[in-house]
Tab-separated table of C-alpha atoms and ligand atoms in Angstrom:
chain	number	residue	atom	x	y	z
A	996	UNK	CA	156.050	81.620	228.935
A	997	UNK	CA	153.553	84.549	228.078
A	998	UNK	CA	150.138	84.640	228.707
A	999	UNK	CA	147.761	87.143	227.470
A	1000	UNK	CA	143.966	88.431	228.171
A	1001	UNK	CA	142.068	90.569	225.733
A	1002	UNK	CA	138.818	91.008	227.133
A	1003	UNK	CA	136.826	94.187	225.020
A	1004	UNK	CA	134.208	95.695	226.979
A	1005	UNK	CA	131.738	98.432	226.400
A	1006	UNK	CA	130.295	99.929	229.557
A	1007	UNK	CA	131.274	96.426	231.576
A	1008	UNK	CA	132.000	99.285	235.563
A	1009	UNK	CA	129.557	96.674	237.243
A	1010	UNK	CA	131.702	93.917	236.738
A	1011	UNK	CA	135.371	94.631	235.338
A	1012	UNK	CA	137.519	94.787	238.676
A	1013	UNK	CA	135.246	91.805	239.494
A	1014	UNK	CA	136.808	89.662	236.870
A	1015	UNK	CA	140.075	91.174	235.839
A	1016	UNK	CA	140.403	89.846	239.987
A	1017	UNK	CA	139.237	86.378	238.292
A	1018	UNK	CA	141.305	86.366	235.761
A	1019	UNK	CA	144.629	87.149	238.108
A	1020	UNK	CA	143.167	84.334	240.743
A	1021	UNK	CA	142.741	82.074	238.393
A	1022	UNK	CA	146.388	82.297	235.965
A	1023	UNK	CA	148.124	82.601	239.455
A	1024	UNK	CA	146.594	79.233	241.098
A	1025	UNK	CA	147.314	76.763	237.970
A	1026	UNK	CA	150.354	78.924	238.394
A	1027	UNK	CA	150.993	81.380	235.530
A	1028	UNK	CA	151.820	84.458	236.533
A	1029	UNK	CA	154.053	85.399	233.812
A	1030	UNK	CA	151.213	87.094	231.736
A	1031	UNK	CA	148.633	90.821	230.885
A	1032	UNK	CA	145.533	91.213	231.031
A	1033	UNK	CA	144.630	94.365	228.101
A	1034	UNK	CA	141.016	95.876	227.244
A	1035	UNK	CA	139.628	97.474	225.364
A	1036	UNK	CA	136.746	100.566	226.198
A	1037	UNK	CA	135.960	102.446	223.421
A	1038	UNK	CA	135.461	105.101	226.407
A	1039	UNK	CA	132.868	103.503	227.979
A	1040	UNK	CA	130.078	106.306	228.764
A	1041	UNK	CA	129.965	104.398	232.272
A	1042	UNK	CA	133.686	105.118	232.834
A	1043	UNK	CA	134.404	101.054	232.572
A	1044	UNK	CA	137.794	102.468	231.519
A	1045	UNK	CA	138.612	104.860	234.725
A	1046	UNK	CA	137.619	101.945	236.853
A	1047	UNK	CA	140.186	99.582	234.223
A	1048	UNK	CA	142.610	102.833	233.889
A	1049	UNK	CA	142.893	102.406	238.128
A	1050	UNK	CA	143.774	99.010	238.197
A	1051	UNK	CA	145.923	99.162	236.330
A	1052	UNK	CA	147.823	101.780	238.994
A	1053	UNK	CA	147.925	98.910	241.360
A	1054	UNK	CA	148.968	95.773	239.536
A	1055	UNK	CA	151.193	96.769	236.184
A	1056	UNK	CA	150.437	93.414	235.221
A	1057	UNK	CA	146.913	94.946	233.473
A	1058	UNK	CA	146.489	97.002	230.262
A	1059	UNK	CA	143.678	99.600	229.287
A	1060	UNK	CA	143.429	100.616	225.443
A	1061	UNK	CA	140.945	103.436	225.440
A	1062	UNK	CA	139.719	104.384	222.060
A	1063	UNK	CA	138.137	107.233	222.101
A	1064	UNK	CA	136.823	107.525	218.318
A	1065	UNK	CA	136.333	103.922	217.667
A	1066	UNK	CA	133.579	101.777	218.572
A	1067	UNK	CA	133.073	98.463	217.828
A	1068	UNK	CA	133.663	94.685	219.374
A	1069	UNK	CA	135.799	93.346	216.105
A	1070	UNK	CA	137.892	95.819	215.443
A	1071	UNK	CA	138.357	96.466	219.441
A	1072	UNK	CA	139.260	92.683	220.222
A	1073	UNK	CA	141.709	92.875	216.953
A	1074	UNK	CA	143.377	96.230	218.640
A	1075	UNK	CA	144.105	94.894	222.051
A	1076	UNK	CA	145.590	91.205	220.051
A	1077	UNK	CA	148.034	93.066	218.415
A	1078	UNK	CA	148.585	95.483	221.309
A	1079	UNK	CA	149.842	91.960	223.160
A	1080	UNK	CA	153.424	90.147	224.202
A	1081	UNK	CA	152.436	86.487	225.126
A	1082	UNK	CA	152.945	82.823	223.340
A	1083	UNK	CA	149.183	82.375	223.926
A	1084	UNK	CA	146.599	85.484	223.565
A	1085	UNK	CA	142.725	84.309	225.306
A	1086	UNK	CA	139.474	86.668	223.946
A	1087	UNK	CA	137.278	86.584	226.190
A	1088	UNK	CA	134.022	88.984	226.976
A	1089	UNK	CA	133.459	91.333	230.049
A	1090	UNK	CA	130.767	90.383	231.048
A	1091	UNK	CA	131.120	86.828	232.968
A	1092	UNK	CA	129.056	84.435	229.985
A	1093	UNK	CA	132.959	83.591	229.144
A	1094	UNK	CA	133.475	81.827	233.233
A	1095	UNK	CA	137.384	83.136	233.871
A	1096	UNK	CA	137.416	79.048	234.792
A	1097	UNK	CA	137.931	78.449	232.223
A	1098	UNK	CA	140.507	79.912	231.173
A	1099	UNK	CA	143.409	77.420	232.924
A	1100	UNK	CA	142.037	75.072	230.334
A	1101	UNK	CA	142.112	76.115	227.331
A	1102	UNK	CA	146.096	77.059	227.411
A	1103	UNK	CA	146.231	73.652	229.220
A	1104	UNK	CA	145.276	72.399	226.154
A	1105	UNK	CA	147.017	74.447	224.246
A	1106	UNK	CA	149.851	73.592	225.034
A	1107	UNK	CA	149.389	69.664	225.748
A	1108	UNK	CA	148.325	69.359	222.223
A	1109	UNK	CA	150.356	71.750	220.149
A	1110	UNK	CA	147.042	73.754	219.456
A	1111	UNK	CA	146.504	76.189	217.572
A	1112	UNK	CA	143.597	77.931	218.097
A	1113	UNK	CA	141.837	76.216	220.930
A	1114	UNK	CA	137.962	77.962	221.181
A	1115	UNK	CA	135.651	77.409	224.087
A	1116	UNK	CA	132.060	75.953	222.398
A	1117	UNK	CA	128.387	75.203	223.393
A	1118	UNK	CA	128.646	73.247	221.454
A	1119	UNK	CA	130.523	70.488	222.281
A	1120	UNK	CA	129.426	67.554	224.211
A	1121	UNK	CA	129.498	68.869	228.160
A	1122	UNK	CA	129.029	72.469	226.751
A	1123	UNK	CA	125.558	74.368	226.265
A	1124	UNK	CA	123.973	78.078	226.928
A	1125	UNK	CA	122.029	78.889	229.928
A	1126	UNK	CA	119.456	81.399	230.012
A	1127	UNK	CA	118.904	81.867	226.126
A	1128	UNK	CA	115.445	83.517	225.166
A	1129	UNK	CA	113.923	80.769	221.843
A	1130	UNK	CA	114.305	83.099	220.041
A	1131	UNK	CA	118.376	84.331	220.976
A	1132	UNK	CA	119.600	79.538	220.187
A	1133	UNK	CA	117.390	80.567	216.666
A	1134	UNK	CA	120.001	83.275	215.842
A	1135	UNK	CA	122.641	81.561	217.213
A	1136	UNK	CA	122.030	78.478	215.685
A	1137	UNK	CA	121.273	79.969	213.203
A	1138	UNK	CA	124.461	81.756	212.275
A	1139	UNK	CA	125.655	78.679	212.687
A	1140	UNK	CA	124.837	77.332	210.246
A	1141	UNK	CA	125.501	80.271	206.922
A	1142	UNK	CA	128.540	79.667	208.399
A	1143	UNK	CA	129.660	75.773	207.943
A	1144	UNK	CA	126.808	75.696	204.135
A	1145	UNK	CA	129.674	78.769	203.277
A	1146	UNK	CA	132.458	78.822	204.869
A	1147	UNK	CA	134.865	74.880	205.103
A	1148	UNK	CA	137.102	76.019	207.758
A	1149	UNK	CA	133.837	77.121	209.849
A	1150	UNK	CA	133.623	73.018	210.349
A	1151	UNK	CA	137.153	72.625	212.175
A	1152	UNK	CA	134.737	73.414	215.514
A	1153	UNK	CA	131.904	72.879	217.121
A	1154	UNK	CA	131.266	76.417	217.558
A	1155	UNK	CA	133.470	79.210	214.807
A	1156	UNK	CA	131.362	82.014	216.446
A	1157	UNK	CA	132.692	81.672	219.826
A	1158	UNK	CA	133.758	84.727	220.924
A	1159	UNK	CA	135.336	82.679	223.999
A	1160	UNK	CA	138.555	81.547	222.189
A	1161	UNK	CA	142.828	81.178	222.409
A	1162	UNK	CA	145.604	81.481	219.732
A	1163	UNK	CA	149.246	80.726	219.746
A	1164	UNK	CA	151.489	83.410	219.091
A	1165	UNK	CA	152.772	82.294	214.833
A	1166	UNK	CA	148.551	82.783	214.031
A	1167	UNK	CA	148.092	84.978	211.008
A	1168	UNK	CA	146.063	87.347	212.465
A	1169	UNK	CA	147.643	89.953	209.937
A	1170	UNK	CA	144.523	89.253	207.601
A	1171	UNK	CA	142.005	89.938	210.325
A	1172	UNK	CA	140.081	93.446	209.879
A	1173	UNK	CA	137.521	92.852	212.809
A	1174	UNK	CA	134.417	94.148	211.073
A	1175	UNK	CA	131.075	93.019	212.472
A	1176	UNK	CA	131.051	90.272	215.425
A	1177	UNK	CA	133.401	86.812	214.272
A	1178	UNK	CA	136.963	87.482	214.629
A	1179	UNK	CA	137.208	83.639	215.655
A	1180	UNK	CA	135.575	83.086	211.407
A	1181	UNK	CA	138.692	85.589	209.741
A	1182	UNK	CA	141.299	83.945	212.184
A	1183	UNK	CA	139.846	80.295	210.804
A	1184	UNK	CA	139.759	81.521	206.643
A	1185	UNK	CA	143.327	83.065	207.223
A	1186	UNK	CA	144.680	80.164	209.595
A	1187	UNK	CA	143.708	77.540	207.015
A	1188	UNK	CA	146.078	74.739	208.593
A	1189	UNK	CA	146.191	76.430	212.112
A	1190	UNK	CA	145.205	72.961	214.588
A	1191	UNK	CA	141.333	73.745	216.637
A	1192	UNK	CA	140.405	72.440	219.558
A	1193	UNK	CA	137.460	72.889	221.260
A	1194	UNK	CA	136.717	72.602	225.210
A	1195	UNK	CA	133.472	73.159	225.636
A	1196	UNK	CA	132.209	75.213	228.664
A	1197	UNK	CA	128.526	76.554	229.074
A	1198	UNK	CA	127.799	80.711	228.225
A	1199	UNK	CA	125.628	81.895	231.560
A	1200	UNK	CA	123.199	84.496	231.434
A	1201	UNK	CA	124.903	88.133	231.699
A	1202	UNK	CA	126.040	88.657	235.110
A	1203	UNK	CA	125.975	92.643	234.952
A	1204	UNK	CA	124.870	95.333	232.164
A	1205	UNK	CA	123.069	94.065	229.103
A	1206	UNK	CA	124.177	92.611	225.176
A	1207	UNK	CA	125.246	95.118	222.526
A	1208	UNK	CA	123.858	92.175	219.491
A	1209	UNK	CA	121.404	93.923	216.928
A	1210	UNK	CA	119.374	92.959	214.196
A	1211	UNK	CA	122.367	95.067	213.102
A	1212	UNK	CA	125.037	92.767	214.053
A	1213	UNK	CA	122.762	90.064	212.795
A	1214	UNK	CA	123.081	92.202	209.063
A	1215	UNK	CA	127.004	92.109	209.295
A	1216	UNK	CA	127.658	88.948	210.565
A	1217	UNK	CA	125.624	87.577	207.178
A	1218	UNK	CA	127.821	90.466	205.398
A	1219	UNK	CA	130.586	90.117	207.368
A	1220	UNK	CA	130.195	85.900	206.043
A	1221	UNK	CA	129.429	86.036	202.747
A	1222	UNK	CA	132.791	88.174	202.927
A	1223	UNK	CA	134.930	84.833	203.972
A	1224	UNK	CA	133.089	82.206	201.397
A	1225	UNK	CA	135.670	81.184	198.591
A	1226	UNK	CA	131.570	80.103	196.600
A	1227	UNK	CA	130.762	83.017	196.957
A	1228	UNK	CA	133.462	85.039	196.184
A	1229	UNK	CA	133.826	82.175	193.146
A	1230	UNK	CA	130.025	83.614	192.015
A	1231	UNK	CA	130.529	87.383	192.072
A	1232	UNK	CA	134.511	86.738	190.057
A	1233	UNK	CA	132.371	84.310	187.822
A	1234	UNK	CA	130.045	86.865	186.951
A	1235	UNK	CA	132.296	89.903	187.018
A	1236	UNK	CA	133.918	86.828	183.554
A	1237	UNK	CA	130.763	87.541	181.639
A	1238	UNK	CA	131.563	91.440	180.667
A	1239	UNK	CA	134.801	91.021	180.009
A	1240	UNK	CA	133.815	87.821	177.936
A	1241	UNK	CA	131.595	89.862	175.694
A	1242	UNK	CA	133.489	93.200	175.733
A	1243	UNK	CA	136.236	91.109	174.337
A	1244	UNK	CA	134.030	90.039	171.594
A	1245	UNK	CA	132.249	92.634	170.611
A	1246	UNK	CA	135.302	95.057	170.744
A	1247	UNK	CA	136.579	91.972	168.145
A	1248	UNK	CA	133.705	92.547	165.990
A	1249	UNK	CA	133.599	95.706	165.859
A	1250	UNK	CA	137.927	95.558	164.685
A	1251	UNK	CA	136.525	93.596	162.338
A	1252	UNK	CA	136.962	89.704	162.612
A	1253	UNK	CA	135.942	86.485	161.954
A	1254	UNK	CA	133.190	85.742	164.557
A	1255	UNK	CA	135.310	82.603	165.750
A	1256	UNK	CA	137.735	83.644	166.303
A	1257	UNK	CA	136.634	86.635	168.287
A	1258	UNK	CA	134.597	84.405	170.415
A	1259	UNK	CA	137.793	82.788	171.651
A	1260	UNK	CA	139.407	85.705	172.269
A	1261	UNK	CA	136.129	86.501	174.644
A	1262	UNK	CA	136.231	83.833	175.586
A	1263	UNK	CA	139.597	82.770	176.701
A	1264	UNK	CA	140.083	87.016	177.839
A	1265	UNK	CA	136.964	86.390	180.753
A	1266	UNK	CA	138.842	82.896	181.321
A	1267	UNK	CA	141.904	84.474	181.932
A	1268	UNK	CA	139.847	86.939	184.196
A	1269	UNK	CA	138.768	85.392	186.312
A	1270	UNK	CA	141.785	83.686	186.202
A	1271	UNK	CA	143.549	86.408	188.126
A	1272	UNK	CA	141.263	87.314	190.935
A	1273	UNK	CA	140.741	83.872	191.445
A	1274	UNK	CA	144.090	83.790	192.726
A	1275	UNK	CA	144.152	86.853	194.038
A	1276	UNK	CA	140.867	87.152	195.877
A	1277	UNK	CA	138.854	84.206	195.995
A	1278	UNK	CA	141.374	81.778	196.679
A	1279	UNK	CA	143.365	83.614	198.420
A	1280	UNK	CA	144.331	82.260	201.532
A	1281	UNK	CA	144.400	78.228	199.876
A	1282	UNK	CA	147.789	79.478	197.262
A	1283	UNK	CA	150.397	80.386	198.312
A	1284	UNK	CA	152.992	79.273	195.781
A	1285	UNK	CA	155.892	81.185	194.652
A	1286	UNK	CA	155.980	81.799	190.329
A	1287	UNK	CA	155.480	78.094	188.910
A	1288	UNK	CA	152.687	77.555	191.413
A	1289	UNK	CA	151.177	80.224	189.723
A	1290	UNK	CA	152.062	79.080	186.455
A	1291	UNK	CA	149.964	75.327	187.429
A	1292	UNK	CA	147.380	76.727	188.326
A	1293	UNK	CA	146.609	78.665	185.404
A	1294	UNK	CA	146.957	75.250	183.476
A	1295	UNK	CA	144.924	73.689	185.755
A	1296	UNK	CA	142.831	76.177	185.825
A	1297	UNK	CA	141.686	75.986	181.747
A	1298	UNK	CA	141.214	72.838	182.390
A	1299	UNK	CA	138.559	73.146	185.162
A	1300	UNK	CA	136.554	74.797	182.588
A	1301	UNK	CA	137.819	73.790	179.681
A	1302	UNK	CA	134.473	71.420	178.698
A	1303	UNK	CA	132.593	75.322	180.086
A	1304	UNK	CA	134.140	76.810	177.230
A	1305	UNK	CA	133.803	74.307	174.377
A	1306	UNK	CA	130.612	74.552	175.345
A	1307	UNK	CA	129.983	78.087	174.686
A	1308	UNK	CA	131.801	78.260	171.952
A	1309	UNK	CA	129.124	75.313	170.385
A	1310	UNK	CA	126.321	76.985	171.865
A	1311	UNK	CA	127.394	79.994	169.543
A	1312	UNK	CA	128.584	78.487	167.253
A	1313	UNK	CA	125.325	76.457	166.476
A	1314	UNK	CA	122.924	79.760	166.566
A	1315	UNK	CA	124.877	81.990	164.441
A	1316	UNK	CA	125.093	79.352	161.915
A	1317	UNK	CA	121.710	78.128	162.501
A	1318	UNK	CA	119.208	81.057	163.701
A	1319	UNK	CA	121.944	83.636	161.719
A	1320	UNK	CA	121.942	84.700	165.569
A	1321	UNK	CA	124.141	88.419	166.324
A	1322	UNK	CA	127.260	85.767	167.304
A	1323	UNK	CA	127.125	88.582	170.232
A	1324	UNK	CA	123.774	87.129	171.823
A	1325	UNK	CA	124.742	83.353	170.725
A	1326	UNK	CA	127.747	83.969	172.851
A	1327	UNK	CA	125.651	85.483	176.287
A	1328	UNK	CA	123.447	82.756	175.344
A	1329	UNK	CA	127.073	79.893	175.258
A	1330	UNK	CA	128.103	81.283	178.783
A	1331	UNK	CA	124.407	80.232	180.285
A	1332	UNK	CA	125.286	77.338	179.047
A	1333	UNK	CA	128.747	76.623	180.028
A	1334	UNK	CA	127.931	77.861	183.767
A	1335	UNK	CA	125.309	74.607	183.618
A	1336	UNK	CA	127.987	72.081	182.068
A	1337	UNK	CA	130.281	73.847	184.721
A	1338	UNK	CA	127.518	73.447	187.358
A	1339	UNK	CA	126.962	69.855	186.817
A	1340	UNK	CA	130.529	68.603	186.351
A	1341	UNK	CA	131.147	69.572	189.427
A	1342	UNK	CA	128.517	67.993	191.138
A	1343	UNK	CA	128.405	64.903	189.308
A	1344	UNK	CA	132.126	63.884	188.986
A	1345	UNK	CA	134.717	65.581	191.540
A	1346	UNK	CA	132.259	66.663	194.727
A	1347	UNK	CA	129.579	64.026	194.161
A	1348	UNK	CA	129.861	62.690	198.039
A	1349	UNK	CA	127.978	64.160	200.366
A	1350	UNK	CA	130.156	66.093	203.585
A	1351	UNK	CA	129.948	63.993	206.963
B	138	GDD	N1	135.922	97.803	222.589
B	138	GDD	C1	134.219	97.372	223.053
B	138	GDD	N2	133.306	97.406	221.532
B	138	GDD	N3	133.344	96.275	223.212
B	138	GDD	C2	132.350	96.397	222.951
B	138	GDD	C3	131.251	96.570	221.543
B	138	GDD	C4	132.247	97.829	221.453
B	138	GDD	O1	131.997	98.080	220.527
B	138	GDD	N4	130.089	96.034	221.814
B	138	GDD	C5	130.093	95.126	222.900
B	138	GDD	N5	131.582	95.075	223.853
B	138	GDD	C6	132.170	94.472	224.508
B	138	GDD	C7	130.787	94.121	226.062
B	138	GDD	O2	131.839	94.106	226.926
B	138	GDD	C8	130.899	92.606	226.408
B	138	GDD	O3	132.409	92.559	227.235
B	138	GDD	C9	132.044	91.862	225.098
B	138	GDD	O4	132.457	92.272	223.484
B	138	GDD	C10	130.524	90.793	224.210
B	138	GDD	O5	129.111	91.787	224.359
B	138	GDD	P1	128.328	91.420	224.186
B	138	GDD	O6	126.976	92.327	224.299
B	138	GDD	O7	127.829	90.131	225.584
B	138	GDD	O8	127.790	90.905	223.193
B	138	GDD	P2	127.521	88.575	223.726
B	138	GDD	O9	126.921	88.896	224.774
B	138	GDD	O10	125.569	89.244	222.586
B	138	GDD	O11	128.090	87.854	222.101
B	138	GDD	C11	129.046	87.578	222.588
B	138	GDD	O12	128.500	86.413	221.925
B	138	GDD	C12	128.574	86.266	221.212
B	138	GDD	C13	127.449	84.065	220.824
B	138	GDD	O13	125.880	84.392	220.899
B	138	GDD	C14	130.159	87.951	222.050
B	138	GDD	O14	130.934	86.605	222.647
B	138	GDD	C15	130.085	87.221	220.312
B	138	GDD	O15	131.492	87.577	220.403
B	138	GDD	C16	129.888	86.005	220.693
B	138	GDD	O16	129.470	85.784	219.352
B	139	MN	MN1	127.422	89.017	226.296
């Protein structure tokens, strides 16, 4: 059994040698002699990569990936993971905020429990943070809450934004883009059935150097969470269906079609359009079934929107008949009414109970 440790670095010259020795010692003490330590350095101006290069000459288990024209924590982690060959891959920071003593525990728990993902967690009982300003605490909790609200898969761990975690080989990292800070979140979303467990640890103060977390990272984070969030994708797709609906209806009317046929054709086109995007985008990790699955999901999606669709048509028809309103405006008001109906059904019938 082989262990891979992946460490992204940028200007960590003060700590990297000591960290490599500490990791080596912690692994060997626990009988893990088959390992590699992959350092992914973005050509640090302080020469971190030169130190790693020397280390790798002394111990071939230390490997350097020096990236010249790319910069970024997330993509560094992804590159390191892709280059790794171990059965278990551990990702951690170089600044001692992630204590190397926790590594053997992550491996032991992964093996004994048969977990696919082990998260070193600050927010589990026994874990914590040391030396954080109030602002940093607020940012971190804010990030946690945003993830919990928008991404169901994140709720499998107490610390979905941890930068310290283990994944077993076989966990799908193929779709992880590594944009933004939160690689673990992406992995959790891409692997909805992976078994996840937490190991508490105390996030320590930085020993050397300084944090690179800035405002841009916070914005990136929010964008990343929205991109990963199914509900925001669902809303985007729904909104994109409106021009499809109205466009098809307008085209049909222009071609001389009766109002009812045009309205229903618009509605059906938007349902088919939305279905397509939900299939390939919103729910792409949820349903990977075969051709048969596609047909049943297509029908199922129709069933789920039938009342909203009926509302759309009825509102258009009533406004057109009674107020002689332009049928396209009637259709748009129908879309809004249909949205309210769909939301109400979802809220009152499907998702009635608060989640614990
Ligand atoms: N290759 C590379 N490229 N490495 C980088 C870059 C980069 O652009 N930016 C930062 N790193 C390395 C640092 O050298 C360090 O080893 C690690 O990534 C974390 O960087 P820090 O700047 O220390 O991040 P942090 O302490 O603010 O954030 C940590 O804690 C967060 C939880 O609050 C990280 O672990 C985050 O991933 C984590 O979410
Ligand atoms: Mn740090």
